[in-house]
Short mmCIF file of C-alpha atoms in Angstrom, two decimals:
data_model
loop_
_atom_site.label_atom_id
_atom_site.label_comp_id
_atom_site.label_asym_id
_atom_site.label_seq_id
_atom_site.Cartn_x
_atom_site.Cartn_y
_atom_site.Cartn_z
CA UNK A 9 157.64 85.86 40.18
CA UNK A 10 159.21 88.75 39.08
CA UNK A 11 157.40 92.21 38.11
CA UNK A 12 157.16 93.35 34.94
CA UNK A 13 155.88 96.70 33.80
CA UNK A 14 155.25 98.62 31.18
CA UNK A 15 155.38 102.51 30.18
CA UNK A 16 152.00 103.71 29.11
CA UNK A 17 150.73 106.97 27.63
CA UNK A 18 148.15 108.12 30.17
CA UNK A 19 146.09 109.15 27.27
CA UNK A 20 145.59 104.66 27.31
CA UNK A 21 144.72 103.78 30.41
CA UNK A 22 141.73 102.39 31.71
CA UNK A 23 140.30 101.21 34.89
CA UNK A 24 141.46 98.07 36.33
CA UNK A 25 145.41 99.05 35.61
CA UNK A 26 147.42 98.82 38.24
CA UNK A 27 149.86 101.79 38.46
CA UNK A 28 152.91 100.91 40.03
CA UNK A 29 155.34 103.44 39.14
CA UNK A 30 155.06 107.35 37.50
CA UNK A 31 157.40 109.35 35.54
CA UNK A 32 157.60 111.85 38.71
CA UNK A 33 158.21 111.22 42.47
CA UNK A 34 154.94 110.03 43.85
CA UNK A 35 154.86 113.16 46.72
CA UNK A 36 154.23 115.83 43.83
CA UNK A 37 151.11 114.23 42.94
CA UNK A 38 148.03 113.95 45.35
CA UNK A 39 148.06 109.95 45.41
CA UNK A 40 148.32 108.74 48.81
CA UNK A 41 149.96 105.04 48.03
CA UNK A 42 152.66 104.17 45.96
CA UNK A 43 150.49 101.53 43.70
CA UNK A 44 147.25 101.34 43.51
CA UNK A 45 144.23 100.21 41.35
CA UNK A 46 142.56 102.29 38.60
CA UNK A 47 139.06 102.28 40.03
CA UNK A 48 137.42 105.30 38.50
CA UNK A 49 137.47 107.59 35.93
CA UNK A 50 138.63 110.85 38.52
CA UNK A 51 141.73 108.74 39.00
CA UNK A 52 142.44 108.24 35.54
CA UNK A 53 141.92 112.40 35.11
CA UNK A 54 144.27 113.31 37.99
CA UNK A 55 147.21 111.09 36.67
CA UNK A 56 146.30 112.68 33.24
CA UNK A 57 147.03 116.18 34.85
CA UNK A 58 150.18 115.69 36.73
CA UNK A 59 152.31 112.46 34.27
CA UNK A 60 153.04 112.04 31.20
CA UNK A 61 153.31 108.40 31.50
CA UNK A 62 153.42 105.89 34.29
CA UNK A 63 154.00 102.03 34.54
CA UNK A 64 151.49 99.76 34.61
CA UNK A 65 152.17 96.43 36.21
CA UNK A 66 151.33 93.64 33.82
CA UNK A 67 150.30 90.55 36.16
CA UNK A 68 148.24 92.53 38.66
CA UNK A 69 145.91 94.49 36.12
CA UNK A 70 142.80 92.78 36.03
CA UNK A 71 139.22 92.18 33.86
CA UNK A 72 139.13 94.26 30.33
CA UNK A 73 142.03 96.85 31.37
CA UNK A 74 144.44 92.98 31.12
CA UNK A 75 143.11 92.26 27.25
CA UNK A 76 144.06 96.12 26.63
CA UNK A 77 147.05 95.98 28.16
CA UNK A 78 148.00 92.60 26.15
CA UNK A 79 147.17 95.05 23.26
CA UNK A 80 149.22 97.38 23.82
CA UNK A 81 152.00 95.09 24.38
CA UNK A 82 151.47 93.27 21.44
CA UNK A 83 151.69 89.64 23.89
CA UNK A 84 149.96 86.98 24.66
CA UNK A 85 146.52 87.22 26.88
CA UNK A 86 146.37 83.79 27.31
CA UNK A 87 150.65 84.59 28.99
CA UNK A 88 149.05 87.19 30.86
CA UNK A 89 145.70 84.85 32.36
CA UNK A 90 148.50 82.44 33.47
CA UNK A 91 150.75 84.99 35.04
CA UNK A 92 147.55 85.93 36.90
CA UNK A 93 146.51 83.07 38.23
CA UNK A 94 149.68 82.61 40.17
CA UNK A 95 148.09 84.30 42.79
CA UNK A 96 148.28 82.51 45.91
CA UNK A 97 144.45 83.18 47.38
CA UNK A 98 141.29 83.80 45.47
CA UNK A 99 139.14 86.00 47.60
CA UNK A 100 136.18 88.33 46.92
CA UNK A 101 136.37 91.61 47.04
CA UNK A 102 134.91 92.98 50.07
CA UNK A 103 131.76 95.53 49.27
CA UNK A 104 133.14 98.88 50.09
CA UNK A 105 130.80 101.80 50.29
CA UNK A 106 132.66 105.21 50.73
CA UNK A 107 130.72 108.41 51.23
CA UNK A 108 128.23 106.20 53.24
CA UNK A 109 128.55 108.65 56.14
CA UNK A 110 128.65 112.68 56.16
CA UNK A 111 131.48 114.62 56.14
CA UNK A 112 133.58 114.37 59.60
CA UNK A 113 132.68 117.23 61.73
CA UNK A 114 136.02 120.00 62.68
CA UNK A 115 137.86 117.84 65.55
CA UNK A 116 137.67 120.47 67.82
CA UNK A 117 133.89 120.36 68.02
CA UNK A 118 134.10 116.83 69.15
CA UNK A 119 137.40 116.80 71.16
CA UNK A 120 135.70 117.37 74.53
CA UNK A 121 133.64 114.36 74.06
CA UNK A 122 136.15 112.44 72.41
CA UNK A 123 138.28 113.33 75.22
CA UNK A 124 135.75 112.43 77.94
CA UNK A 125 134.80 109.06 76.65
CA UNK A 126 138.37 107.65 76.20
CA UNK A 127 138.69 107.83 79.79
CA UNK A 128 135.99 106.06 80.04
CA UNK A 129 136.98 103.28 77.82
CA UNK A 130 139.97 102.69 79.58
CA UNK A 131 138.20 102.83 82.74
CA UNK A 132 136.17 100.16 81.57
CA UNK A 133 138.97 98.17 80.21
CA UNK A 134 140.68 98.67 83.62
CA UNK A 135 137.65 96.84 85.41
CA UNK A 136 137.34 93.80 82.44
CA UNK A 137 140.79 93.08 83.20
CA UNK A 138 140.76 93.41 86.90
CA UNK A 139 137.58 91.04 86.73
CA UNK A 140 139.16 88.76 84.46
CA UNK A 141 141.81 87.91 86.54
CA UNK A 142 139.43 87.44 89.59
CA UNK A 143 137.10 85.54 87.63
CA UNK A 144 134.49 87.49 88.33
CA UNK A 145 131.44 87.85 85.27
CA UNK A 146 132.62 90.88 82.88
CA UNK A 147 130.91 93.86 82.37
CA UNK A 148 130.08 93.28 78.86
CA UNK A 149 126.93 95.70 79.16
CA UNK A 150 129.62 98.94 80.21
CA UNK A 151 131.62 97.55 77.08
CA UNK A 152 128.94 97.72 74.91
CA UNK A 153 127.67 101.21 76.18
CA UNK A 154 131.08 102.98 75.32
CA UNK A 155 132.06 101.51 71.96
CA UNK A 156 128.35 102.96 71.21
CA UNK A 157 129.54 106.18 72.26
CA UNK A 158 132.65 105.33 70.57
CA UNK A 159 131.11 104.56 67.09
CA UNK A 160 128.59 107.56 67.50
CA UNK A 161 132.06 109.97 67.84
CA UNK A 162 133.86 108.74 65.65
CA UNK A 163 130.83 108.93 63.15
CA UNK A 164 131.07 112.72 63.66
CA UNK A 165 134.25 113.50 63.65
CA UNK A 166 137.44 111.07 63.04
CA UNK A 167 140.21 113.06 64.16
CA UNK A 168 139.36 113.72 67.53
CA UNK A 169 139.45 110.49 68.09
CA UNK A 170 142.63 109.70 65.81
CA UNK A 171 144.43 111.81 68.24
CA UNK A 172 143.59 109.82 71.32
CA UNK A 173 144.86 106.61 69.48
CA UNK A 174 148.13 108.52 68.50
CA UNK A 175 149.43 110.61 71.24
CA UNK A 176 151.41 108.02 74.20
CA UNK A 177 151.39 108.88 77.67
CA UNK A 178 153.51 107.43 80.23
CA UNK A 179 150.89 105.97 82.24
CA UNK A 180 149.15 104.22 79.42
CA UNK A 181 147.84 100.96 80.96
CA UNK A 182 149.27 97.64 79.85
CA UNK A 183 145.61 97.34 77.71
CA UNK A 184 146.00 100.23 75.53
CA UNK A 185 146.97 98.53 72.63
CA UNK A 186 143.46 97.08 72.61
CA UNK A 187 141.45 100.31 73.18
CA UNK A 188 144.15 101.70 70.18
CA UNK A 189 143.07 99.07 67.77
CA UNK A 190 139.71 99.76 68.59
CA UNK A 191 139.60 103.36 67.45
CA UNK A 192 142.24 102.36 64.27
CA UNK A 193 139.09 99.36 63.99
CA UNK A 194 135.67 102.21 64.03
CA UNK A 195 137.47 104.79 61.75
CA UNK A 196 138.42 101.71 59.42
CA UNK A 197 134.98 100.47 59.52
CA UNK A 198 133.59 104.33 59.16
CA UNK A 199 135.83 104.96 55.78
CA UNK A 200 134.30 101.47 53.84
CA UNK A 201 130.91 102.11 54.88
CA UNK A 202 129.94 99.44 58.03
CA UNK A 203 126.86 99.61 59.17
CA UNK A 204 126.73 100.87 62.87
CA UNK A 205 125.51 97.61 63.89
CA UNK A 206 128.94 96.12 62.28
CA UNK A 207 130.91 99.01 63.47
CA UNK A 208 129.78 98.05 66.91
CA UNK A 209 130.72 94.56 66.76
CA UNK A 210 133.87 95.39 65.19
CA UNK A 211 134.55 97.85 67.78
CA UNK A 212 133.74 95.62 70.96
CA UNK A 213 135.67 92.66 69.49
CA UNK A 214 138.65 94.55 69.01
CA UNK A 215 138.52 96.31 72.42
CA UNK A 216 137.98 92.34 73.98
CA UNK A 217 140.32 90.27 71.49
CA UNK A 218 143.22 90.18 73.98
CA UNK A 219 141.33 89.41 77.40
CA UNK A 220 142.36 85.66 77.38
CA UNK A 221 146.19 87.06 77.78
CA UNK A 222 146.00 87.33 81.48
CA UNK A 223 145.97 83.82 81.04
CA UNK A 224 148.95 83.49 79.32
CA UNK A 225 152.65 83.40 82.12
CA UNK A 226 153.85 87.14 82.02
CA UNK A 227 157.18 85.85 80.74
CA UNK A 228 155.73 83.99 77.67
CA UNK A 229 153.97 87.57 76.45
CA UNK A 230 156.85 89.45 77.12
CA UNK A 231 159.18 87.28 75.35
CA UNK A 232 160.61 89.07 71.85
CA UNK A 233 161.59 85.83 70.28
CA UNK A 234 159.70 82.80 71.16
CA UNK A 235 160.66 79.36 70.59
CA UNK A 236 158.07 76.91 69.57
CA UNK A 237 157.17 75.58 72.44
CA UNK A 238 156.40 79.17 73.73
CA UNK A 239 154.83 80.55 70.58
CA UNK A 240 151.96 77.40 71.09
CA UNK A 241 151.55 78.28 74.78
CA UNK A 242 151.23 81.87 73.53
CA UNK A 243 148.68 81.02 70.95
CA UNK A 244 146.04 80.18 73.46
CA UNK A 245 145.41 83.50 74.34
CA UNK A 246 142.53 83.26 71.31
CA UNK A 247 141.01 80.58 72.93
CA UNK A 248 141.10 81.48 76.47
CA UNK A 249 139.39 85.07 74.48
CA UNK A 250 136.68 82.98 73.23
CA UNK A 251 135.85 80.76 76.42
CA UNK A 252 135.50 83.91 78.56
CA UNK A 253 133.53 85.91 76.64
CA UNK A 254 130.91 82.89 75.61
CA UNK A 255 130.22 83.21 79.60
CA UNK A 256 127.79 85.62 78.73
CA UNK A 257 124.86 84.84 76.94
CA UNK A 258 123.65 88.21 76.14
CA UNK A 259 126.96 88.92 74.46
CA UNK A 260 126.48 89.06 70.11
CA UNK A 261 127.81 85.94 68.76
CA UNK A 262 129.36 87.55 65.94
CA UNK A 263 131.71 89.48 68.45
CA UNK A 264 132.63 85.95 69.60
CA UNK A 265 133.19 84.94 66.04
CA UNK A 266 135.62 88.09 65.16
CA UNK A 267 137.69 87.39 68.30
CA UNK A 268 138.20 83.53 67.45
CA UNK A 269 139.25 84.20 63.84
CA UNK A 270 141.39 87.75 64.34
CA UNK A 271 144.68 86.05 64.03
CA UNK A 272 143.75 84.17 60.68
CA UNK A 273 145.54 85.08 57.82
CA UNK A 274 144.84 85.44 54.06
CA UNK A 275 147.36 83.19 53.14
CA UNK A 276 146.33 80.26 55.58
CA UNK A 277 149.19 81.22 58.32
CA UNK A 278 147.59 81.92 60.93
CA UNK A 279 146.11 80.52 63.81
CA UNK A 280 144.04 78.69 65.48
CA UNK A 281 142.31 77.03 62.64
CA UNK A 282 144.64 78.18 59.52
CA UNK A 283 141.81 79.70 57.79
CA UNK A 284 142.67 81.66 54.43
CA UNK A 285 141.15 83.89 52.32
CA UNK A 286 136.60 84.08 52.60
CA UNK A 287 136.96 81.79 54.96
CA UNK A 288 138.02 84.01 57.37
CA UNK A 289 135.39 86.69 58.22
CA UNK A 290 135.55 90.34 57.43
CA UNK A 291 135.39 91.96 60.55
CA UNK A 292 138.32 89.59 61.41
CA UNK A 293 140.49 90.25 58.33
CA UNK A 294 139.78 94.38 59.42
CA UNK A 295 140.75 93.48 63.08
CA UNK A 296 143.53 91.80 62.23
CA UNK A 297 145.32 94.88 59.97
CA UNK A 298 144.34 96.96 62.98
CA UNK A 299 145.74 95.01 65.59
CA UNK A 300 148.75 94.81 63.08
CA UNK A 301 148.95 98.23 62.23
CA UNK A 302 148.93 98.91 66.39
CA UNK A 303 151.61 97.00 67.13
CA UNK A 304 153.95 97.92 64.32
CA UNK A 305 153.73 101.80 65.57
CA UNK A 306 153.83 101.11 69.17
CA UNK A 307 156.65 97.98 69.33
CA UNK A 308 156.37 96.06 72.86
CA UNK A 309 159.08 97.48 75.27
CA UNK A 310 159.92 100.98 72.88
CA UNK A 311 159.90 104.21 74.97
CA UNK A 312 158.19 105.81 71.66
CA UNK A 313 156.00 105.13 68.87
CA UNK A 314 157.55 105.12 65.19
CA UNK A 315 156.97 106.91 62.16
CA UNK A 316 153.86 106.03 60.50
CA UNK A 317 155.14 105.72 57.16
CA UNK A 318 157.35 102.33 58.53
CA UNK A 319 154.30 101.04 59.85
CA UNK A 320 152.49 101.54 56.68
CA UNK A 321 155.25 100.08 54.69
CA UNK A 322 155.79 96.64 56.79
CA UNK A 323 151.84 96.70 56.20
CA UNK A 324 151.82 96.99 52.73
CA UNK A 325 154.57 94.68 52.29
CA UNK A 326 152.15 91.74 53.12
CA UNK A 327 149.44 92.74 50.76
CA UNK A 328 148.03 89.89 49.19
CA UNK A 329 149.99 87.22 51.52
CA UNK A 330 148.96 87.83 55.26
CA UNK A 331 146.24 90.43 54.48
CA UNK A 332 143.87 90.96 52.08
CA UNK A 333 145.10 93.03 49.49
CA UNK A 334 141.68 95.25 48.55
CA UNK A 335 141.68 95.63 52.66
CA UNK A 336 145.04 96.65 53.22
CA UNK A 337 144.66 99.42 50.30
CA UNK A 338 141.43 100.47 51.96
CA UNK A 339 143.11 100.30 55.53
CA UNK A 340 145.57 103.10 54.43
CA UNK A 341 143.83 105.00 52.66
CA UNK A 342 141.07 105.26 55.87
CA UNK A 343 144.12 106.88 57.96
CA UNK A 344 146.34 108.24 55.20
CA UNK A 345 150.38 108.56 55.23
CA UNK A 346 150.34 110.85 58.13
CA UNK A 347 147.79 110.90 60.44
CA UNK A 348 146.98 113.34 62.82
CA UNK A 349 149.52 113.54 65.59
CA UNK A 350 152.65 112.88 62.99
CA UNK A 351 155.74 114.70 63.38
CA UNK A 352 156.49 115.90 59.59
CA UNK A 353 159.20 117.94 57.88
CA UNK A 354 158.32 120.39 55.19
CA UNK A 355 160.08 121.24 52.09
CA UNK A 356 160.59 124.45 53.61
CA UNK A 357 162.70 122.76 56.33
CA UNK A 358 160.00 123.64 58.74
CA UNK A 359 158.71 120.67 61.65
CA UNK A 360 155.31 120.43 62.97
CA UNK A 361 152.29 118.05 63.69
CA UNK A 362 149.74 116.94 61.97
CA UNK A 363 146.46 118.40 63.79
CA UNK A 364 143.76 117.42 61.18
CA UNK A 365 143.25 116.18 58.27
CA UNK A 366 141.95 116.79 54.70
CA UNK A 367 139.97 114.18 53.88
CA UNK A 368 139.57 114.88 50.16
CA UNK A 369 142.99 115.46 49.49
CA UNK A 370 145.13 113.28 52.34
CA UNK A 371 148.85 114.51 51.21
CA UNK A 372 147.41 117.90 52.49
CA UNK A 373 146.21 118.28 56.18
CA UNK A 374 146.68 121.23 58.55
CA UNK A 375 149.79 120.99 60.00
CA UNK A 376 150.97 123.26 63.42
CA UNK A 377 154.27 124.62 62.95
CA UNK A 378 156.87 124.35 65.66
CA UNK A 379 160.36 124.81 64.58
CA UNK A 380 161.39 127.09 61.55
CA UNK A 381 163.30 126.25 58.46
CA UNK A 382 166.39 126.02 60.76
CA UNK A 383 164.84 124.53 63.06
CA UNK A 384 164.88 126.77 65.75
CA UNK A 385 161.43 127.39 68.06
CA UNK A 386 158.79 129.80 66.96
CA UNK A 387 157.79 131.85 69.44
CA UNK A 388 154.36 130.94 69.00
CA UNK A 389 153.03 127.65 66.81
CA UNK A 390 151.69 128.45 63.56
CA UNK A 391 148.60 126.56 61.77
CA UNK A 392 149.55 125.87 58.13
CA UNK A 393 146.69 124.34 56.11
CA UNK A 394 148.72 122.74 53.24
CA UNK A 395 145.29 122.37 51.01
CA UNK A 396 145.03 126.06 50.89
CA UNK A 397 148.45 127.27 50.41
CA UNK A 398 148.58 124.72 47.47
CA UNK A 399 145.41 126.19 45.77
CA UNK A 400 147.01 129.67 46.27
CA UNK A 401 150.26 128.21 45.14
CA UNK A 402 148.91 127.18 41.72
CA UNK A 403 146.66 130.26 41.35
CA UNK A 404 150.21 132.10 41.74
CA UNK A 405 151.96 129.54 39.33
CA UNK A 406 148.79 130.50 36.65
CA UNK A 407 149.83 133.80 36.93
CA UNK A 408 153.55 133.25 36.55
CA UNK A 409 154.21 134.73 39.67
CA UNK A 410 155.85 131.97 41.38
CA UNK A 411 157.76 128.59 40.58
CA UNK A 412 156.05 125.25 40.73
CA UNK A 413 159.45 124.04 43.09
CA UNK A 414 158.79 127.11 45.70
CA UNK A 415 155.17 125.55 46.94
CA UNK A 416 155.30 124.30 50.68
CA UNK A 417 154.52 120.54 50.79
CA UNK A 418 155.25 117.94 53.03
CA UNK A 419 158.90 116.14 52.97
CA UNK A 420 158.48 113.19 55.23
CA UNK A 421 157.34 111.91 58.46
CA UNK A 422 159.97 112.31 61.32
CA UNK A 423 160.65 109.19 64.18
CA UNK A 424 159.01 110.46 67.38
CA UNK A 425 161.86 111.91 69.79
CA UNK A 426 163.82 113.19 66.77
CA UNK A 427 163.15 116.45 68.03
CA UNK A 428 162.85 116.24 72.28
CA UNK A 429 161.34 119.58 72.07
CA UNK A 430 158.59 118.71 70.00
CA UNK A 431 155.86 117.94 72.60
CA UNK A 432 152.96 116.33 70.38
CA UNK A 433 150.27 116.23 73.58
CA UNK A 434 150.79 120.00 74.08
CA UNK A 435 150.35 120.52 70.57
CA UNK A 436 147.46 118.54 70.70
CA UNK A 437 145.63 120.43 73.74
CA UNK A 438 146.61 123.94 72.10
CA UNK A 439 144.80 123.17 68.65
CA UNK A 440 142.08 120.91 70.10
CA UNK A 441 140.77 122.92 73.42
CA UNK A 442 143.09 126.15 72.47
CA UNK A 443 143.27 129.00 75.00
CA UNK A 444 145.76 130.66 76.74
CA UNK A 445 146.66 127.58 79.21
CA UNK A 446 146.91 125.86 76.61
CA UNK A 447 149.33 128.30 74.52
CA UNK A 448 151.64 129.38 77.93
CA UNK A 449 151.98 125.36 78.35
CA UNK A 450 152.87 124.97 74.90
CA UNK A 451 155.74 127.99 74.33
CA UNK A 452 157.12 127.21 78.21
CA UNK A 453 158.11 123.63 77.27
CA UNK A 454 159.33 125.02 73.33
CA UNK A 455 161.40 127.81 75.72
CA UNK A 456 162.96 125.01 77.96
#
């Protein structure tokens, strides 16, 4: 079906549109995703300041905002309730509750924690998979202990952790997708409001979802392409998940539930029981973005990670079909378009990494600049918090005293390795645990 939109005065919208395009390029304004859902009267205010008009799309607005719309349009409702329906699942909207926790706490207050206890979730990874394959009992009480920890950190601060869950190494361990998707899972579950009770769950299932793979031939989960035959065999891995982990009878059956239905989909696609839509839990449908998300920045077999904004655009792409729409919104809004440890290229030609963000204005985090406009190496990295220079951009603009086109703003993401000289772990250890290792480390490998 195709789209169909219309221009409307933003002096007529109302909540419920959904705004797919504006009359400017969506990176001068301070939405984070290119379509979204009116939800609140804020939103409504900001596209008021910055457009003129935008274009609403017809068949996704929904409730009052579609019989408004119709209106305005001078068409049919009863055209419009049928162009609706088309929708290929009906599912609730999951309850979302932002602001549920307080204000993340600077990264660098938590990073030695942070730091700490991710090598001690891999640790304990590193002995559930070396059990597994002995077929020895697992220790689920360990697991349980650090995704507490886990959940507590990321609770106070999310970017310390983001980092961990961003930055490769070369001797990542063949599990570190899993104890990825579990940090992509907590701050996911932290941003709608889970309770820590769900957030551990969510957080344990994630970091076990993948155990029943070491009973899956090393060929078959290496394979790129897989034929049918292959794809089946590769399938059980969710069930082999599930029969180890019921082993345990102290282990929450709920975490047993979220591993068996993680690679459901929305649209009935998945497997191994082709659930769609409610039918599939929630903790599931937020596993399986995360584990999605995961793989799509970190591709099996690539000597780097991509560019978040790909990631986030093959994600977005199956809104609605193999996610949950509402969820997949939510999902990128939690981590924003680029998350801390994202190579990005200002307007003012400048590269650097994303070190933390703002989490009231995402288009706007600090950013640590490496290269200069011609991208040559500073002698020393420079911390650029793109929130304030904006505010003392437009206090400047006010004034007259400078163009709207001079203020410094972000460009767009750059592919890991673009730039070899770019180290993003030394970055990393300079902002979070800066001192004058730290800063010699970081300017030797800019100098070499």
């Amino acid at each position: 079906m195709a789209i169909e939109q219309a221009k409307i005065s933003v002096g007529a919208l109302q909540r419920g549109m959904f705004v797919s395009r504006l009359d400017r390029p969506w990176v001068r304004t301070p939405f984070a995703l290119q379509g979204f859902y009116i939800r609140d009267l804020e939103e409504i205010r900001q596209l008021q300041k910055h457009c003129r008009y935008v274009y609403v799309d017809v068949h996704k607005t929904v409730g009052s905002a579609g019989i408004a719309l119709c209106r305005l349009l001078d068409v049919s409702c009863d055209r419009q309730n049928r162009a609706a329906s088309h929708v290929v699942t009906p599912c609730r909207p999951v309850t979302v509750a932002h602001g549920t926790y307080p204000p993340p706490q600077p990264a660098r207050r938590e990073a030695g924690n942070a730091r700490k206890l991710h090598g001690q979730i891999l640790q304990a990874m590193g002995e559930v998979m070396a059990l597994v394959a002995s077929n020895r009992p697992l220790p689920l009480r360990q697991v349980n202990r650090v995704v507490e920890d886990l959940v507590e950190s990321v609770l106070r601060s999310l970017d310390a952790f983001t980092w961990l869950a961003r930055v490769r190494h070369r001797d990542e361990y063949t599990y570190s997708h899993s104890v990825r998707a579990s940090i992509w899972a907590v701050v996911f579950g932290r941003h709608i409001g889970l309770s820590r009770q769900a957030l551990l769950r969510l957080g344990v299932a994630t970091l076990l979802k993948d155990v029943g793979k070491l009973s899956i031939a090393r060929e078959i989960l290496q394979m790129r392409h897989r034929d049918p035959r292959s794809e089946l065999a590769y399938r059980n891995f969710v069930q082999h998940s599930v029969q180890l982990l019921a082993t345990d009878a102290q282990l929450d059956p709920e975490v047993i539930r979220v591993v068996q239905c993680h690679c459901e989909r929305h649209d009935g696609s998945g497997y191994p029981a082709g659930l769609r839509g409610d039918k599939i839990p929630v903790l599931s449908r937020l596993c399986g973005i995360v584990t999605f998300y995961d793989e799509a920045t970190n591709p099996r077999g690539a000597s780097q990670p991509i560019a978040p904004s790909r990631a986030v655009a093959q994600l977005y792409d199956l809104r609605g079909v193999t996610y949950q729409e509402q969820l997949v919104v939510e999902f990128i809004q939690a981590i924003g378009l680029y998350p801390t440890g994202t190579q990005v290229e200002l307007s003012s030609g400048e590269v650097g990494v994303v070190v933390e963000q703002n989490y009231g204005r995402r288009l706007r985090p600090k950013v640590m600049i490496v290269l200069d406009g011609q991208k040559r190496q500073l002698s020393k990295p420079r911390l650029f918090d793109l929130a304030a220079a904006e505010d003392r951009a437009e206090k400047l603009i006010e004034r007259g005293k400078m163009g709207a086109q001079k203020k410094n703003r972000i460009l767009r993401d750059i592919e890991p390795g673009a730039y070899p000289e770019v180290d993003v772990a030394a970055v990393r250890d300079y902002y979070l645990f800066k001192g004058r290792g730290q800063l010699s480390r970081l300017i030797s490998h800019l100098a070499n």
